[in-house]
PDB file of C-alpha atoms and ligand atoms in Angstrom:
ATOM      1  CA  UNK A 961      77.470  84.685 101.231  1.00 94.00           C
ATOM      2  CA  UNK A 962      79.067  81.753  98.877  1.00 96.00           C
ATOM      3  CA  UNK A 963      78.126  78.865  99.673  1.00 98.00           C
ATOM      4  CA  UNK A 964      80.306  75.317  99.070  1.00 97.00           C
ATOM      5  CA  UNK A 965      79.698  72.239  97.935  1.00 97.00           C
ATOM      6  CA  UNK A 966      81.378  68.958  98.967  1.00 97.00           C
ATOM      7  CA  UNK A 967      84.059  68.534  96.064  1.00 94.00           C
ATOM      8  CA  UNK A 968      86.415  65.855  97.900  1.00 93.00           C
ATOM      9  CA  UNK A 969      87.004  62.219  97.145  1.00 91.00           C
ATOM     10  CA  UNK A 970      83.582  61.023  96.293  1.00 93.00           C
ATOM     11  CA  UNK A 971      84.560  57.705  98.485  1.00 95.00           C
ATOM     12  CA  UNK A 972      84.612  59.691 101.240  1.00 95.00           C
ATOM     13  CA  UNK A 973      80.371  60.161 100.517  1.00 96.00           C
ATOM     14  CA  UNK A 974      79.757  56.496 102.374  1.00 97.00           C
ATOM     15  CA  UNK A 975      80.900  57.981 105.735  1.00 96.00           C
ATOM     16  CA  UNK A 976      78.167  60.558 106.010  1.00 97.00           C
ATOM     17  CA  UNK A 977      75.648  59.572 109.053  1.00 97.00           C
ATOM     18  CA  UNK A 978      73.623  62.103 111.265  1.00 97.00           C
ATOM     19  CA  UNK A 979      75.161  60.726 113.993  1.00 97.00           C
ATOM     20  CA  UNK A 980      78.995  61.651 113.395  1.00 97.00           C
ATOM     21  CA  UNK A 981      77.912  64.791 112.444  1.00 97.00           C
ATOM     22  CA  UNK A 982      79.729  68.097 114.014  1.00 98.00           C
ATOM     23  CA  UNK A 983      78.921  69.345 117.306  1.00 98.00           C
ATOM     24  CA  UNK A 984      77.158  72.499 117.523  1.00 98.00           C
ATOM     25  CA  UNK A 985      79.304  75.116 119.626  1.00 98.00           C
ATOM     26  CA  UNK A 986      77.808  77.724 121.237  1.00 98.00           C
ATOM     27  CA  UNK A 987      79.854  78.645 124.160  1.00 98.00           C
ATOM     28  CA  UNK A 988      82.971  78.012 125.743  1.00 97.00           C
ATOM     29  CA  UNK A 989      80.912  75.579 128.133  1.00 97.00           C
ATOM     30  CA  UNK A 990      79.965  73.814 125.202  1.00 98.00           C
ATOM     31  CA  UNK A 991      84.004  73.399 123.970  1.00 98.00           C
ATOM     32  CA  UNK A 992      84.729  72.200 127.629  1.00 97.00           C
ATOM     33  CA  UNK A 993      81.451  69.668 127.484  1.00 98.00           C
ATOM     34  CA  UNK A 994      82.708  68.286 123.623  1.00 98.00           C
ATOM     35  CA  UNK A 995      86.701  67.989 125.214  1.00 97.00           C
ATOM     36  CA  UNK A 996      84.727  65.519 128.092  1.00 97.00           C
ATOM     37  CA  UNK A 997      82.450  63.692 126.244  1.00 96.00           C
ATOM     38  CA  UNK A 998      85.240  63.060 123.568  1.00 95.00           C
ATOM     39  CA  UNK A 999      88.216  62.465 125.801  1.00 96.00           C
ATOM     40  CA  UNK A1000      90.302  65.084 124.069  1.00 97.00           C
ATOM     41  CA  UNK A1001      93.528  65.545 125.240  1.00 96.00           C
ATOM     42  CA  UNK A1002      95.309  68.956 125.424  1.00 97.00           C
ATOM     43  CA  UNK A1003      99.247  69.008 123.057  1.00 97.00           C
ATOM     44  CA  UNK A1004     102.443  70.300 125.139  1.00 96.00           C
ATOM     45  CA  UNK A1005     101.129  73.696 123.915  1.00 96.00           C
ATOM     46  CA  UNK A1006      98.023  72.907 125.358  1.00 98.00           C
ATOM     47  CA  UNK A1007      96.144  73.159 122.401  1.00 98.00           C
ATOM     48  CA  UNK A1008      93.766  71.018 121.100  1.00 98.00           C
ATOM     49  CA  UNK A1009      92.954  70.657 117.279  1.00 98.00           C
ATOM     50  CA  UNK A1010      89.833  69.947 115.658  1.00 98.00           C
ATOM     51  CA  UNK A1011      87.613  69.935 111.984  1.00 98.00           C
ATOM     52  CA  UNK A1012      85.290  72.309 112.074  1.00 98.00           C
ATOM     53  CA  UNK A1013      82.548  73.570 109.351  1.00 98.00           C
ATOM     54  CA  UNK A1014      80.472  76.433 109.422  1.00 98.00           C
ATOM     55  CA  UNK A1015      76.963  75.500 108.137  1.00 98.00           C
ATOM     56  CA  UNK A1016      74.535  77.563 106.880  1.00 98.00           C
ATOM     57  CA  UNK A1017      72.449  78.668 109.404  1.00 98.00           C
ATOM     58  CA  UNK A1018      75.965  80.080 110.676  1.00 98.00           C
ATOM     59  CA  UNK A1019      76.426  77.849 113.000  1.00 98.00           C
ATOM     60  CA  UNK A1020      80.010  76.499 114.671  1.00 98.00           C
ATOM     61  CA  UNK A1021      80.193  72.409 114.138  1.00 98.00           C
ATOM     62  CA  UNK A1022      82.926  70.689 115.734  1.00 98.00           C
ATOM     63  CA  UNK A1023      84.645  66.929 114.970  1.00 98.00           C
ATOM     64  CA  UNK A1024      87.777  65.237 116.284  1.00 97.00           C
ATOM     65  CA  UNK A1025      90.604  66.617 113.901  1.00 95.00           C
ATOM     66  CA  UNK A1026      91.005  62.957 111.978  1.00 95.00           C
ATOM     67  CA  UNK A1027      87.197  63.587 110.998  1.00 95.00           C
ATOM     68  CA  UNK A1028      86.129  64.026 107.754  1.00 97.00           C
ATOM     69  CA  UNK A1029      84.611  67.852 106.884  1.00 98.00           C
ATOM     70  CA  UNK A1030      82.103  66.422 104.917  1.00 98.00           C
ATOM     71  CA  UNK A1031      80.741  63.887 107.920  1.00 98.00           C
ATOM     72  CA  UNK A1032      81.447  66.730 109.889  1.00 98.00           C
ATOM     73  CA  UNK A1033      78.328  69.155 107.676  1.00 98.00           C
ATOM     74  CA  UNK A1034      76.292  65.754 107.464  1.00 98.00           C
ATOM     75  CA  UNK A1035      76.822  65.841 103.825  1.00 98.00           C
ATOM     76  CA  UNK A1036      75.234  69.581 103.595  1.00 98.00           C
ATOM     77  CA  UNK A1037      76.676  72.663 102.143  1.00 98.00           C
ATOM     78  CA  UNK A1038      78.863  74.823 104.351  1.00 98.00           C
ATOM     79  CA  UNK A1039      79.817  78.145 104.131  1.00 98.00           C
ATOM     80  CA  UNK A1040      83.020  77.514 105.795  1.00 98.00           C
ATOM     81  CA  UNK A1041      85.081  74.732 106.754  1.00 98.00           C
ATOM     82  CA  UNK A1042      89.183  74.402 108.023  1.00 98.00           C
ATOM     83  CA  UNK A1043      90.817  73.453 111.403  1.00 98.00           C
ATOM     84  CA  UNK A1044      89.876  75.180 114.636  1.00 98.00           C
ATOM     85  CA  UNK A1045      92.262  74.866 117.723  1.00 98.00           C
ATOM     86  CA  UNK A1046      91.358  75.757 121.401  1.00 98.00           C
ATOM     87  CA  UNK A1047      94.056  76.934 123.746  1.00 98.00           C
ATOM     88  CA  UNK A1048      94.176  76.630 127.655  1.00 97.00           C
ATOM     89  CA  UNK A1049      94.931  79.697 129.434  1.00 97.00           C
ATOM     90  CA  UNK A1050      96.532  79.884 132.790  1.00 96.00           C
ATOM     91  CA  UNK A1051      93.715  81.593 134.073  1.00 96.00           C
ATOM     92  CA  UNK A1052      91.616  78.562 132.751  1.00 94.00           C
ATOM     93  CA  UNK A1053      90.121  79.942 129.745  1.00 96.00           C
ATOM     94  CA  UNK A1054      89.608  78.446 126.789  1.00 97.00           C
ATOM     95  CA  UNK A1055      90.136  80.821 123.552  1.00 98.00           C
ATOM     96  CA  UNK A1056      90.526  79.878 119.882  1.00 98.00           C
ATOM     97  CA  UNK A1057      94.575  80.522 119.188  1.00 98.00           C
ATOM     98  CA  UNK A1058      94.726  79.579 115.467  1.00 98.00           C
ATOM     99  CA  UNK A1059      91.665  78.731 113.285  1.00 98.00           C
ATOM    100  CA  UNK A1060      92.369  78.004 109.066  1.00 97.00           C
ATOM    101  CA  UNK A1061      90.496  77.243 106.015  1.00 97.00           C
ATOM    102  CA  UNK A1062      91.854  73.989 105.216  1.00 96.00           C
ATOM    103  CA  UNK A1063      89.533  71.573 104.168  1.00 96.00           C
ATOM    104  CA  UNK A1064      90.483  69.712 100.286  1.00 94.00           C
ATOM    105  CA  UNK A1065      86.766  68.863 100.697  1.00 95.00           C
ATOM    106  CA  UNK A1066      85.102  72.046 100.502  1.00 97.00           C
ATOM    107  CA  UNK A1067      87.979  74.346  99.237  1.00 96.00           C
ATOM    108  CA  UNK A1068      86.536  77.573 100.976  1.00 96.00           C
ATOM    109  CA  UNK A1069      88.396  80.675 100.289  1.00 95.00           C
ATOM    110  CA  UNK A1070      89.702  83.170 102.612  1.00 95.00           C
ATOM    111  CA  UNK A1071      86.749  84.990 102.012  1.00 96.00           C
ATOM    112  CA  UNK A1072      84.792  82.726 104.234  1.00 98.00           C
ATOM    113  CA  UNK A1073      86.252  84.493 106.935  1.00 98.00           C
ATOM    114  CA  UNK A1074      83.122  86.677 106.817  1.00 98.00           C
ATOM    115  CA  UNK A1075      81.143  83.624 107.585  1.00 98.00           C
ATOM    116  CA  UNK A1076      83.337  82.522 110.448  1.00 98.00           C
ATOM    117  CA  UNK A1077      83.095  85.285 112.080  1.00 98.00           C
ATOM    118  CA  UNK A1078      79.270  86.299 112.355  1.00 98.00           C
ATOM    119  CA  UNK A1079      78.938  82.522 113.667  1.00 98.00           C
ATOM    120  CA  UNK A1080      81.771  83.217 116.209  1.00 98.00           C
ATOM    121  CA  UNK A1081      80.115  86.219 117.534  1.00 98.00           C
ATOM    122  CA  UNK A1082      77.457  84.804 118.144  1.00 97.00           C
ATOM    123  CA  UNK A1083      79.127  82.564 121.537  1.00 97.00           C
ATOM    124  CA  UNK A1084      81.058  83.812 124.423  1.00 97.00           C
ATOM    125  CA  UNK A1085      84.550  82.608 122.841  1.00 98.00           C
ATOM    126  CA  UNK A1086      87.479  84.759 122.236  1.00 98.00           C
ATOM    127  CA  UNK A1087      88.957  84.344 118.599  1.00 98.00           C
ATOM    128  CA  UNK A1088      91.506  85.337 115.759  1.00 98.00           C
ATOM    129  CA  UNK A1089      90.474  88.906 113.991  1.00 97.00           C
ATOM    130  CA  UNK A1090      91.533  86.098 110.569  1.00 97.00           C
ATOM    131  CA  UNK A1091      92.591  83.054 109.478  1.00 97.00           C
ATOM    132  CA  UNK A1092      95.785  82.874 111.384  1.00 97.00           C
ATOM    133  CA  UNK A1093      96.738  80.013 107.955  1.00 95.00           C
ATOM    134  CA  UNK A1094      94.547  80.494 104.877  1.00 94.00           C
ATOM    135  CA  UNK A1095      95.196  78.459 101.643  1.00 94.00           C
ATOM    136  CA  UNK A1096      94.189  79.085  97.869  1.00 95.00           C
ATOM    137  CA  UNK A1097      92.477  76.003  96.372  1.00 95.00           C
ATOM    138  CA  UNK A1098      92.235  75.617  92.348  1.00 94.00           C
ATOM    139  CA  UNK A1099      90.745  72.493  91.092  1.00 93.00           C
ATOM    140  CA  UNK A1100      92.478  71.558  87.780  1.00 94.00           C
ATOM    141  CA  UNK A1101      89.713  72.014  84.510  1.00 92.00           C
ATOM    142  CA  UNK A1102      91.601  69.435  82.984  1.00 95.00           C
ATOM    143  CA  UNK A1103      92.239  66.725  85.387  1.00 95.00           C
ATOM    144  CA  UNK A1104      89.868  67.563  88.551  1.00 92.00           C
ATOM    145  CA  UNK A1105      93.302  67.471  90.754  1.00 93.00           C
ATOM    146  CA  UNK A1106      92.747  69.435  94.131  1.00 93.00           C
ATOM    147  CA  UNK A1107      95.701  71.810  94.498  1.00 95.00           C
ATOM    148  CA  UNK A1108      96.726  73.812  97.213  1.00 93.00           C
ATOM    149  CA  UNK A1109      98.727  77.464  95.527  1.00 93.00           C
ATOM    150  CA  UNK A1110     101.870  78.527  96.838  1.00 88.00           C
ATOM    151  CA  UNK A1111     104.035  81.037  95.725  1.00 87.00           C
ATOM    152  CA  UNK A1112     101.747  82.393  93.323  1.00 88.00           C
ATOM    153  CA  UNK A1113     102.374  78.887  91.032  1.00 92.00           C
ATOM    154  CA  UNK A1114      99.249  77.969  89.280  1.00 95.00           C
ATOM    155  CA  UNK A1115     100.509  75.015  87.888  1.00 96.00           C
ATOM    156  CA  UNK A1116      98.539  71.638  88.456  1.00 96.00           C
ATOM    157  CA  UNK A1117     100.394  69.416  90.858  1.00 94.00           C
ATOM    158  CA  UNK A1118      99.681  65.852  89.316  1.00 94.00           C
ATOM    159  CA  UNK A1119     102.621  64.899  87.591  1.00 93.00           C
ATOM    160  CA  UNK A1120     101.109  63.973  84.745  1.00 94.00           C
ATOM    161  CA  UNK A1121      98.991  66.854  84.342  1.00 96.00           C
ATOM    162  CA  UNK A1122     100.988  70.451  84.925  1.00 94.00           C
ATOM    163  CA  UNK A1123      97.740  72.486  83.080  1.00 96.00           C
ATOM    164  CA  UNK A1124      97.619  75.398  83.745  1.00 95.00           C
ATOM    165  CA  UNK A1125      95.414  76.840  86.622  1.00 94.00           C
ATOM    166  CA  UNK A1126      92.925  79.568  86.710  1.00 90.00           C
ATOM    167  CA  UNK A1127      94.352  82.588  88.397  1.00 89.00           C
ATOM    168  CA  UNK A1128      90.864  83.340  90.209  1.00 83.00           C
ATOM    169  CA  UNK A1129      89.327  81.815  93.154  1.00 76.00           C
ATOM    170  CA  UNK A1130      86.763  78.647  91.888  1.00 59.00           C
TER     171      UNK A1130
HETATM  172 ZN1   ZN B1206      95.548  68.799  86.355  1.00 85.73          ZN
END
């Protein structure tokens, strides 16, 4: 299983503290508890957003979406990271409806799926069979710019860069 390293703004190192770090989910009682304690509030969809890492004792860590992935893992390795969102059901239920691999910090690939999902299986909670968004990061050789692909363009971003990317996942 690939592991990642933290390769986001370095500035964002001097937020790290053991006691922002992600909480551990284990159940859908423990999504319920985190919504509580954090006075999250449900979106007209009611969804609710959040940053989430996978760390590497495959474990589900959970922050409030404006949180940092990398205070998030305590400044540790992950083998995943992205946004996770919880959904509402009627019936009371709360299921993960959309879950991606977008974090500029970690740049995990869609093959961290694998990751995601032996941690997911091991709670009670209902969840995508994939990334229901999954994005292609490619860190410039030349200029260490984070870019996200689209359309197949592996052309740095920064303006006054445009080097050419590598073609395969970093
Ligand atoms: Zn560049």
């Amino acid at each position: 299983m690939k592991k990642y390293k933290f390769v986001g703004n370095s500035e964002l190192l001097q937020f790290i503290d053991p006691k922002l770090m992600g909480h551990h989910i284990k159940s859908t009682k423990d999504i319920e508890n985190w919504i509580k304690i954090n006075h999250q509030k449900f979106d007209f969809n009611v969804e609710i957003t959040a940053t989430f890492v996978i760390d590497l004792d495959f474990n589900l860590l959970i922050n409030d979406r404006h949180s940092e992935h990398i205070v998030c893992a305590n400044g540790k390795e992950v083998f995943s990271a992205g946004e996770i969102t919880f959904k509402l059901l009627k019936n009371k239920t709360i299921i993960i409806s959309k879950i991606t691999n977008q974090s500029t910090g970690y740049c995990p690939s869609s093959a961290s799926w694998d990751a995601v999902k032996i941690s997911l299986e091991k709670t009670d909670i209902l969840f995508p069979e994939f990334f229901t968004t999954f994005f292609e990061f490619r860190i410039c050789e030349k200029c260490h710019w984070i870019n996200v692909i689209k359309d197949e363009y592996f052309v740095c971003l920064n303006d006054n860069c445009q080097n050419e990317l590598p073609k395969n996942e970093i």
